[in-house]
mmCIF file of C-alpha atoms in Angstrom:
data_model
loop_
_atom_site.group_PDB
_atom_site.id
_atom_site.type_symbol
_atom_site.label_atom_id
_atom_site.label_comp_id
_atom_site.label_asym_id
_atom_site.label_seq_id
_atom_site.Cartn_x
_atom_site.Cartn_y
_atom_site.Cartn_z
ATOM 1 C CA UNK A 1 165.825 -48.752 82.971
ATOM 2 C CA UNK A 2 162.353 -47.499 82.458
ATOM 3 C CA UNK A 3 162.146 -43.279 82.796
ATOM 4 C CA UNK A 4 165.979 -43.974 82.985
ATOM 5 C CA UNK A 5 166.360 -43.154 86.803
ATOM 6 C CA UNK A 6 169.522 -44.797 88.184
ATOM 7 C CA UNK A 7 168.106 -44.962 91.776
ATOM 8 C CA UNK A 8 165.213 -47.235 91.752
ATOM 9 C CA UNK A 9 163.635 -44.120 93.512
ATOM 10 C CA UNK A 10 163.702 -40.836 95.070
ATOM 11 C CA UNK A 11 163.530 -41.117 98.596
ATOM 12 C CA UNK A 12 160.237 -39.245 100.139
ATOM 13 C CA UNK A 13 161.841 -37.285 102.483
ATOM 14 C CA UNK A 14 162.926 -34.673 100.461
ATOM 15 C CA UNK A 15 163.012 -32.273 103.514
ATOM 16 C CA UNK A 16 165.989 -29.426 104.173
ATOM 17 C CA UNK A 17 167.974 -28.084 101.300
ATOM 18 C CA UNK A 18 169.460 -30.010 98.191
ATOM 19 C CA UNK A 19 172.084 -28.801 95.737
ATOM 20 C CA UNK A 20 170.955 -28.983 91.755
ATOM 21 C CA UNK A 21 173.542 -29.970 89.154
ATOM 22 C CA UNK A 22 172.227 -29.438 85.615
ATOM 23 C CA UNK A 23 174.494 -31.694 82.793
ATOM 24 C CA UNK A 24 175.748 -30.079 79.588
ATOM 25 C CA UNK A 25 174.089 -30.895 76.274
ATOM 26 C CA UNK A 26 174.226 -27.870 74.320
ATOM 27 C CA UNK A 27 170.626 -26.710 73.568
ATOM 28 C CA UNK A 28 169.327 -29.969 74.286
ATOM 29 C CA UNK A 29 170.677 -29.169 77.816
ATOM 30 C CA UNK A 30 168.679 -25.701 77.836
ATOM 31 C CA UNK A 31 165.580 -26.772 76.600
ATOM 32 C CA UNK A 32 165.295 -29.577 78.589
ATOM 33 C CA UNK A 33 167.099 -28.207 82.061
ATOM 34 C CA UNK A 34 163.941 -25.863 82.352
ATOM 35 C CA UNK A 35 161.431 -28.940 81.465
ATOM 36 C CA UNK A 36 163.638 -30.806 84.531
ATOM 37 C CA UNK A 37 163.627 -27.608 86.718
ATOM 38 C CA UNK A 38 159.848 -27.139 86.248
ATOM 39 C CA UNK A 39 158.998 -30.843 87.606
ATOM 40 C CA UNK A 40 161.336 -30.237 90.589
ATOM 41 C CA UNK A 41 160.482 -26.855 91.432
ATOM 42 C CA UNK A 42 157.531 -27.239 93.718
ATOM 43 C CA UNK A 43 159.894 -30.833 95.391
ATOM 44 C CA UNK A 44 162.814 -29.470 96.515
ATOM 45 C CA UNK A 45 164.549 -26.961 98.212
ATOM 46 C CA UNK A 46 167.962 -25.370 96.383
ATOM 47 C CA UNK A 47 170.769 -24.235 98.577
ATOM 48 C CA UNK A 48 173.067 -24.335 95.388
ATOM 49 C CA UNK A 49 171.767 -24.615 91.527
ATOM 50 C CA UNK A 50 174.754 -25.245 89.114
ATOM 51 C CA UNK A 51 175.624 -26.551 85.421
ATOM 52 C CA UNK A 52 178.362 -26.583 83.205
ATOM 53 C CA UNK A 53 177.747 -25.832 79.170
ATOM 54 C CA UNK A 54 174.205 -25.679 77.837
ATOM 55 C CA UNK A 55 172.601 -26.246 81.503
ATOM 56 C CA UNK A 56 174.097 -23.089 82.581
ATOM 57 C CA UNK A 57 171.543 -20.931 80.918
ATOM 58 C CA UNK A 58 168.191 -22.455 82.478
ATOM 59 C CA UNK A 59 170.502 -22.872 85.836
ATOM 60 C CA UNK A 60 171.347 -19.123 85.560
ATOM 61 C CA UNK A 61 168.005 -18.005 85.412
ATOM 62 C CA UNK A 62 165.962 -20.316 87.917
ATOM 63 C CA UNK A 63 169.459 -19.221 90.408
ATOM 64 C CA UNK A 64 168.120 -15.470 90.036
ATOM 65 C CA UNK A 65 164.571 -16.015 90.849
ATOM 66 C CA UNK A 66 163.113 -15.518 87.525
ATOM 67 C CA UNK A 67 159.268 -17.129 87.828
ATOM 68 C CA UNK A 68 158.925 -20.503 85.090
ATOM 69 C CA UNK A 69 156.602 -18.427 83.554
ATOM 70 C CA UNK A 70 159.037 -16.046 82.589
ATOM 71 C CA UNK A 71 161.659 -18.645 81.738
ATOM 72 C CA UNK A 72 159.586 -20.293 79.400
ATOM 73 C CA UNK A 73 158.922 -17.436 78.004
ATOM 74 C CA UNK A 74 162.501 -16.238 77.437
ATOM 75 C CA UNK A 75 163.724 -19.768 76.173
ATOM 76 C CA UNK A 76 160.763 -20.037 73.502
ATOM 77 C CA UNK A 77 160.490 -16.562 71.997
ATOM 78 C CA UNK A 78 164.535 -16.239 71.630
ATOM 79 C CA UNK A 79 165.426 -17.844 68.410
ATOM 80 C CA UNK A 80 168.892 -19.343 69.397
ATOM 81 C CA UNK A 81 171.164 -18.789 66.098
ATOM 82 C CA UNK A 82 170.837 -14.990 66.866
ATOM 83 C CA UNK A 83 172.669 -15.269 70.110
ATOM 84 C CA UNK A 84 175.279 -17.374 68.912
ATOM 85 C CA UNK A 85 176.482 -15.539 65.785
ATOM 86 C CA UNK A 86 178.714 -16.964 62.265
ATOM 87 C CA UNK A 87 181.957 -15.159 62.132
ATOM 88 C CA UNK A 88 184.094 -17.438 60.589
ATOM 89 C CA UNK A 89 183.523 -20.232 57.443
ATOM 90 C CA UNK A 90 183.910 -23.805 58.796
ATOM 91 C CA UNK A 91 186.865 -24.120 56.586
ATOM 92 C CA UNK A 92 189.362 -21.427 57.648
ATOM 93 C CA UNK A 93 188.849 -22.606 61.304
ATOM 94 C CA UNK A 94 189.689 -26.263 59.933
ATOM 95 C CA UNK A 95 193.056 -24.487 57.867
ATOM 96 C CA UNK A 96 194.008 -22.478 60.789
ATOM 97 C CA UNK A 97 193.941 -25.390 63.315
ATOM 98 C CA UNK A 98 195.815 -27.725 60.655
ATOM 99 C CA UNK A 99 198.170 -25.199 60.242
ATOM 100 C CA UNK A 100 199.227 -24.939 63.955
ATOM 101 C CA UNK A 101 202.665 -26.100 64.393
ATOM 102 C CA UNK A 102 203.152 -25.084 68.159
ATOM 103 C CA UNK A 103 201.544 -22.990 70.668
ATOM 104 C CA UNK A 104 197.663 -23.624 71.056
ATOM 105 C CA UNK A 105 196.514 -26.818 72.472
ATOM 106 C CA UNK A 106 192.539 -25.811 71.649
ATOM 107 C CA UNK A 107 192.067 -24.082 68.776
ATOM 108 C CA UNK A 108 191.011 -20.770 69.907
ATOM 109 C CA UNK A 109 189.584 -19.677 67.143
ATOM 110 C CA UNK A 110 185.602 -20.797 66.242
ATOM 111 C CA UNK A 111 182.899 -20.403 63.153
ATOM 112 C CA UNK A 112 180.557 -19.202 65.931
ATOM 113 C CA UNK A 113 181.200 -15.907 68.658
ATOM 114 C CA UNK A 114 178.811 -15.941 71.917
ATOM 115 C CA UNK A 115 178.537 -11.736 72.599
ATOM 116 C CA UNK A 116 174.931 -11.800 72.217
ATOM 117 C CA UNK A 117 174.518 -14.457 74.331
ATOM 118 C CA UNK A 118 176.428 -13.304 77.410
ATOM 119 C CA UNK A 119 174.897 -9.744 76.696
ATOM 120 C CA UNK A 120 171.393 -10.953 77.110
ATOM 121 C CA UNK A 121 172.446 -13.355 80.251
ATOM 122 C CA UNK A 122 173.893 -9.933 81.542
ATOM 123 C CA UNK A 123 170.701 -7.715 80.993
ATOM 124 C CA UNK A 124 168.265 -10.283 82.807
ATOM 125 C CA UNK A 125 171.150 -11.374 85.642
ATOM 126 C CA UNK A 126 173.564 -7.640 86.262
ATOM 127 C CA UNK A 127 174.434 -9.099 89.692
ATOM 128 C CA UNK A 128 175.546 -12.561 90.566
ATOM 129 C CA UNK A 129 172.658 -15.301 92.077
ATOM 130 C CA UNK A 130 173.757 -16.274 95.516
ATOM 131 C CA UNK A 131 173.086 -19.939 94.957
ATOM 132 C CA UNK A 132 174.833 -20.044 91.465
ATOM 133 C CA UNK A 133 177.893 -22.021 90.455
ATOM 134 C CA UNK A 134 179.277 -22.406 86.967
ATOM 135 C CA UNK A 135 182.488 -24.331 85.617
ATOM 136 C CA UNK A 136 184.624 -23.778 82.685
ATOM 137 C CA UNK A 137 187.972 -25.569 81.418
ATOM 138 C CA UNK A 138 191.394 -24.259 81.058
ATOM 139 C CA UNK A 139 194.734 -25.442 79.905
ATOM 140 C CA UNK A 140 197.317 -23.680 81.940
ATOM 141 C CA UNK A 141 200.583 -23.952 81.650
ATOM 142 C CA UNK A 142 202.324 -25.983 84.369
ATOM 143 C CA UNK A 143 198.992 -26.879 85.498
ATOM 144 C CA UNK A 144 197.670 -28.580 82.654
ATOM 145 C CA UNK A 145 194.062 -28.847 82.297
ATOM 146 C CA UNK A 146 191.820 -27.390 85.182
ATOM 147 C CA UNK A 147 188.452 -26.282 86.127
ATOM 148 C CA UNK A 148 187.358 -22.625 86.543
ATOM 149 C CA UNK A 149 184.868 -22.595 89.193
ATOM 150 C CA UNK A 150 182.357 -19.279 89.205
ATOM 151 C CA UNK A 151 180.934 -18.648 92.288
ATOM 152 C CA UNK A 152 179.136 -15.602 93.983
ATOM 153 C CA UNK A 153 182.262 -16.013 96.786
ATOM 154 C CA UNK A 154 184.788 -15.354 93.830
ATOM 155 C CA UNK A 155 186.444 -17.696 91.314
ATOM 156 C CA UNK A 156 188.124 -20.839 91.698
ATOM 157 C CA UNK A 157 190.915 -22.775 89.751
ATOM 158 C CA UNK A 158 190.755 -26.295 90.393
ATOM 159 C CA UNK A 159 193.895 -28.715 89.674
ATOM 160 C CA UNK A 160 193.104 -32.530 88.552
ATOM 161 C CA UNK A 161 195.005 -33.570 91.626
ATOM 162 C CA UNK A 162 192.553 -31.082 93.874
ATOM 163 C CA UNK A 163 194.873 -28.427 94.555
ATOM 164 C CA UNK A 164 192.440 -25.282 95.070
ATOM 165 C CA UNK A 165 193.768 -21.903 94.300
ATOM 166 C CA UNK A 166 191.132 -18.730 94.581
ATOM 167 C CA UNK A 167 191.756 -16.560 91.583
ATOM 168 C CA UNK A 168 189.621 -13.339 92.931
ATOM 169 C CA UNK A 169 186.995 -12.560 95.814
ATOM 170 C CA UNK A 170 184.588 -10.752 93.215
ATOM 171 C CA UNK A 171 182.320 -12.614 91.022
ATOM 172 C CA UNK A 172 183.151 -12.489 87.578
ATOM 173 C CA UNK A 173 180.308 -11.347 85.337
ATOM 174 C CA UNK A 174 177.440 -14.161 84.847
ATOM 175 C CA UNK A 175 177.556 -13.954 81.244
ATOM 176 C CA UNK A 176 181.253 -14.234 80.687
ATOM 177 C CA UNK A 177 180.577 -17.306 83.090
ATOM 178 C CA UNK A 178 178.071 -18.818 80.620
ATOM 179 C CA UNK A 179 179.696 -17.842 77.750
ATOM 180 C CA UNK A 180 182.808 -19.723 79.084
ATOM 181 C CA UNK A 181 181.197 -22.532 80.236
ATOM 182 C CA UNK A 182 179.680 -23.397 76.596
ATOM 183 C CA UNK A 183 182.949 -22.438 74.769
ATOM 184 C CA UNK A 184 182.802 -25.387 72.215
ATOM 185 C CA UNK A 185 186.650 -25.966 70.091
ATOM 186 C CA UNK A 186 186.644 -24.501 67.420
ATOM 187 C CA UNK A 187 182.668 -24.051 67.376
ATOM 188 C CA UNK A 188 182.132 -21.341 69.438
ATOM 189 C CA UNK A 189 185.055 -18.864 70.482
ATOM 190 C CA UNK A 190 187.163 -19.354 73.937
ATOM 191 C CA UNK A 191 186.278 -16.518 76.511
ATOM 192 C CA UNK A 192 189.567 -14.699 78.050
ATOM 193 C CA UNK A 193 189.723 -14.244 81.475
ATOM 194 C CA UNK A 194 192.589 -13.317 83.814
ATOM 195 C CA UNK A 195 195.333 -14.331 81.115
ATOM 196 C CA UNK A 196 193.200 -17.643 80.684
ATOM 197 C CA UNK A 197 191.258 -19.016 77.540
ATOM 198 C CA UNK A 198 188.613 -20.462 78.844
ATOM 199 C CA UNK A 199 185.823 -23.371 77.280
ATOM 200 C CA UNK A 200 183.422 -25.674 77.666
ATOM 201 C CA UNK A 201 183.021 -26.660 81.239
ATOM 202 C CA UNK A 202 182.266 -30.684 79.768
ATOM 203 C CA UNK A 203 185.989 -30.213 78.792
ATOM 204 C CA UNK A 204 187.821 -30.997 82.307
ATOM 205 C CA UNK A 205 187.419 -34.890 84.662
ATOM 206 C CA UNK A 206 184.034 -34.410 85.679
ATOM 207 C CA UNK A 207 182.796 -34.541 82.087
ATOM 208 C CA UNK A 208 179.104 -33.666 81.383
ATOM 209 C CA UNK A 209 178.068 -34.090 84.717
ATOM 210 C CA UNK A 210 179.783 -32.316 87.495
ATOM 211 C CA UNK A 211 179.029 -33.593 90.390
ATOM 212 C CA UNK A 212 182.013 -34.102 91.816
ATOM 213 C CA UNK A 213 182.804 -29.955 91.502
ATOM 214 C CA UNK A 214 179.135 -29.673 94.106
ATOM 215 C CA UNK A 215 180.892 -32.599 96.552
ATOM 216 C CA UNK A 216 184.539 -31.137 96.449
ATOM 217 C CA UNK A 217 183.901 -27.750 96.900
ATOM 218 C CA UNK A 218 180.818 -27.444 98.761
ATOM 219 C CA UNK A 219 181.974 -30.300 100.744
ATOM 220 C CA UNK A 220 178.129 -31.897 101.237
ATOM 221 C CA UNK A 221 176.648 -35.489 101.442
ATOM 222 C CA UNK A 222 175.628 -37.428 98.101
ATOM 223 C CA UNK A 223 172.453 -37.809 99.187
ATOM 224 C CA UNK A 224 172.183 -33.942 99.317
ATOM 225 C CA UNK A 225 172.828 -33.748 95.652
ATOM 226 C CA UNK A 226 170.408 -34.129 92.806
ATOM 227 C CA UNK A 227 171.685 -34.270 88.872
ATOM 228 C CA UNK A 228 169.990 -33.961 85.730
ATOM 229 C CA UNK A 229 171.453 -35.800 83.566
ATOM 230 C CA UNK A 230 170.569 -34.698 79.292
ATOM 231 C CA UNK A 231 170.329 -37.113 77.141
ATOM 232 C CA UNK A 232 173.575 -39.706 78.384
ATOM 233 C CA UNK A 233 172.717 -41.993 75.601
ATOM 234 C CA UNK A 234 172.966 -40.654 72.306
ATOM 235 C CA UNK A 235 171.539 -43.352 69.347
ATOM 236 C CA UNK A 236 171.076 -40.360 66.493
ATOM 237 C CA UNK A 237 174.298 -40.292 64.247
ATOM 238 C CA UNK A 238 175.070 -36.576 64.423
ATOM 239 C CA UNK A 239 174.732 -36.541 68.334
ATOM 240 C CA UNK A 240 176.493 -39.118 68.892
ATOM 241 C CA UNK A 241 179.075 -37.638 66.473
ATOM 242 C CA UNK A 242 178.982 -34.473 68.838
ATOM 243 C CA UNK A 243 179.516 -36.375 71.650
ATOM 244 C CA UNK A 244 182.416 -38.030 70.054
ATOM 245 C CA UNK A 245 183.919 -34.342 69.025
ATOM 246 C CA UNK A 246 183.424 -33.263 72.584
ATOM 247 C CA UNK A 247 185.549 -36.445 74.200
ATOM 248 C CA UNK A 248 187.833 -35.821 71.952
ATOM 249 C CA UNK A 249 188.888 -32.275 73.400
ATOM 250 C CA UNK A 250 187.880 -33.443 76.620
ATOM 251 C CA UNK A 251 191.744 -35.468 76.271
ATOM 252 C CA UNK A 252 191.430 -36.961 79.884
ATOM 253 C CA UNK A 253 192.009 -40.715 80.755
ATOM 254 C CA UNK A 254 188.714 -41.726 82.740
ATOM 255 C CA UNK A 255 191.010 -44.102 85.024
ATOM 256 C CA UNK A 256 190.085 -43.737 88.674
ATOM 257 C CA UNK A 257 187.366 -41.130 87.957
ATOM 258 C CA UNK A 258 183.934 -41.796 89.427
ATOM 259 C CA UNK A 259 181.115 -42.747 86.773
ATOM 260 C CA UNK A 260 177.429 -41.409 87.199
ATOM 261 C CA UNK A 261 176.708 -45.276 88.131
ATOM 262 C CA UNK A 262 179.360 -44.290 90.892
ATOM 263 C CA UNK A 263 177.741 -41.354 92.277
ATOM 264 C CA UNK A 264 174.192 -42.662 91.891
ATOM 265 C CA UNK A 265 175.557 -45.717 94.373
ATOM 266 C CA UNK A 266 176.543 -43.046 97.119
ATOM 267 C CA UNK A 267 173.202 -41.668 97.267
ATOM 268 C CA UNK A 268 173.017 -39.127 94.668
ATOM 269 C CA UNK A 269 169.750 -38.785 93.202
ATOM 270 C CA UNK A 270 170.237 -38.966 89.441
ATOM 271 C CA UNK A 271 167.724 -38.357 86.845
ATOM 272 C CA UNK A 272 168.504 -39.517 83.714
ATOM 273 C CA UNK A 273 166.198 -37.765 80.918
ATOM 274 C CA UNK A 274 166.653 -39.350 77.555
ATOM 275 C CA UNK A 275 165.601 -37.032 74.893
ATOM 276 C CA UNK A 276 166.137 -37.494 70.839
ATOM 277 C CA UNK A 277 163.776 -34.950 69.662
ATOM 278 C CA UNK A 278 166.518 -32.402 69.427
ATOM 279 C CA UNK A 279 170.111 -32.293 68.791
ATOM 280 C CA UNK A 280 172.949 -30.443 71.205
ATOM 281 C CA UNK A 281 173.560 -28.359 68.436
ATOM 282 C CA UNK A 282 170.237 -27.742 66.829
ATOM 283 C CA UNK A 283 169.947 -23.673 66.864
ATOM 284 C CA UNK A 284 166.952 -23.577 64.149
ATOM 285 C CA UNK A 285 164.190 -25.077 66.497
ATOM 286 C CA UNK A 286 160.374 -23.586 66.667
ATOM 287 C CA UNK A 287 158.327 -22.636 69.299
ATOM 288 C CA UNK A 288 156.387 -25.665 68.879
ATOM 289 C CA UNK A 289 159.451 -28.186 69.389
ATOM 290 C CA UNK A 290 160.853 -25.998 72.082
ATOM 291 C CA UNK A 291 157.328 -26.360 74.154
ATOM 292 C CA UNK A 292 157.416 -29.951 73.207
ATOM 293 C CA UNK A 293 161.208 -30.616 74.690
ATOM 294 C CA UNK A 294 160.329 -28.801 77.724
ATOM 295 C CA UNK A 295 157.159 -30.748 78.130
ATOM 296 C CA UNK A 296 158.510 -34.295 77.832
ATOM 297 C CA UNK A 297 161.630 -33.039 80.396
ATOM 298 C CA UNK A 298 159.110 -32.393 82.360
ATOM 299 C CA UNK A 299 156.545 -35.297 81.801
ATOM 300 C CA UNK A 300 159.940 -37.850 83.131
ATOM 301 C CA UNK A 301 160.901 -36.055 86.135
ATOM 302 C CA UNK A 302 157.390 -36.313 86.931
ATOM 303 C CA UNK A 303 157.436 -39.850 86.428
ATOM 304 C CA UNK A 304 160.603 -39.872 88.317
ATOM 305 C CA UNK A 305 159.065 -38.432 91.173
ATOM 306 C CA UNK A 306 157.010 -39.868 94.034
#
């Protein structure tokens, strides 16, 4: 499907207020999430702006007002591998996880530890956007797996059967929210929260692309919702090698869950941005391929766009 938008269009009324969902994808997700928000700035009005794991960082920031300019800014002059530091060799996390006989269902401990990350999230965002959302996964016990929902209303646990308990009425802090939310098994370290270990929001039923968390618990149309959705088709071995690690620890039968295909034929407006320039997990990228990323997000949604 050329520019690889599942509705044959986006309608041209685009009038009132939409809610943004913005797919995980690591830094693919990032890089290209500001590229997607920059060709839908000036088109549509945001009553919520969400993500789950990589998406969360460009969602964070365009949810707090910072200008694109600044963004870009931000996302091209930070060289990623310094906010997500080495702690641990590859191979102790591998002999620790193999070594498990009970107790931990995700390995909880990582090669990788995200303090910088959610320290820098917290310097630019101390208070929590009004419009923001973010999701992590949990395994609790008796529960079994479950989304985290982060809202500026409080936080959220979310059963698979749609039971809906509220955990606090403060907002957590929007870096321990991002840093939860891109929690990768034994890749980057699980954030604690309330008793909870908390990862990768990709990790629970909605997958990558959350747009059932928007419909559930801010109970709005399809047609209200548009999703950015990173790279869904990956044809490069390693990504599509990180995509199988991440389905792996995702552990959930797909059975009676709605597919993107699904959601785009109830009216959501899904934009489907196929990018193989960079990986998901590609820290080491220059200026000049960051620009580049950001530019061809940009150059589809445009395309996308009437």
């Amino acid at each position: 499907m050329k520019n690889a938008v599942l509705n044959t269009r986006l309608e041209k009324k685009t009038k009132g207020w939409f809610h943004l969902v913005i797919s995980g994808g690591g830094i693919k997700a990032l890089i290209a999430g500001l590229g997607a928000i920059m060709g839908l700035h000036n088109k549509f009005k945001w009553k919520t702006i969400g993500a789950v794991s990589g998406g969360t960082i460009p969602a964070v920031f365009y949810a707090a007002d910072l200008s694109l300019r600044r963004m870009m800014t931000l996302m091209v002059a930070y060289e990623f591998e310094t906010l997500v530091r080495r702690i641990e060799h590859p191979l102790n996390v591998i002999r620790h996880y193999l070594g498990q006989k009970s107790g931990e269902v995700i390995p909880m401990r990582a090669i990788m530890c995200s303090h910088s990350l959610g320290d820098l999230i917290d310097e630019y965002v101390p208070v929590w956007p009004a419009k923001l959302w973010i999701m992590a996964a949990a395994e609790v016990p008796g529960k079994g797996r479950c989304q985290i929902l982060f809202t500026a209303k409080g936080v959220f646990l979310y059963e698979a059967n749609g039971t809906c308990t509220k955990l606090t009425d403060e907002p957590a802090p929007v870096g321990l929210a991002v840093r939860a939310s891109i929690a990768i098994p034994g890749v980057i370290g699980a954030v604690e929260f309330m008793g909870m270990y908390l990862f990768d929001g990709m990790l629970t039923w909605d997958g990558r692309m959350p747009i059932g968390v928007v419909a559930r618990h801010f109970k709005v149309p399809c047609w209200k919702i548009v999703a950015v959705n990173i790279d869904g088709n990956c044809t490069k071995f390693i990504p599509r090698l990180q995509k199988r690690y991440m389905e792996y620890w995702r552990g959930i039968t797909t059975r009676n869950i709605k597919t993107l295909n699904d959601w785009a034929a109830d009216g959501v407006k899904v934009i489907d941005l196929n990018i193989d320039e960079i990986g998901a997990l590609e820290l080491e990228l220059t200026a000049a391929q960051k620009k580049a990323a950001i530019r061809r997000a940009y150059e589809l949604v445009g395309d996308c766009l009437p």
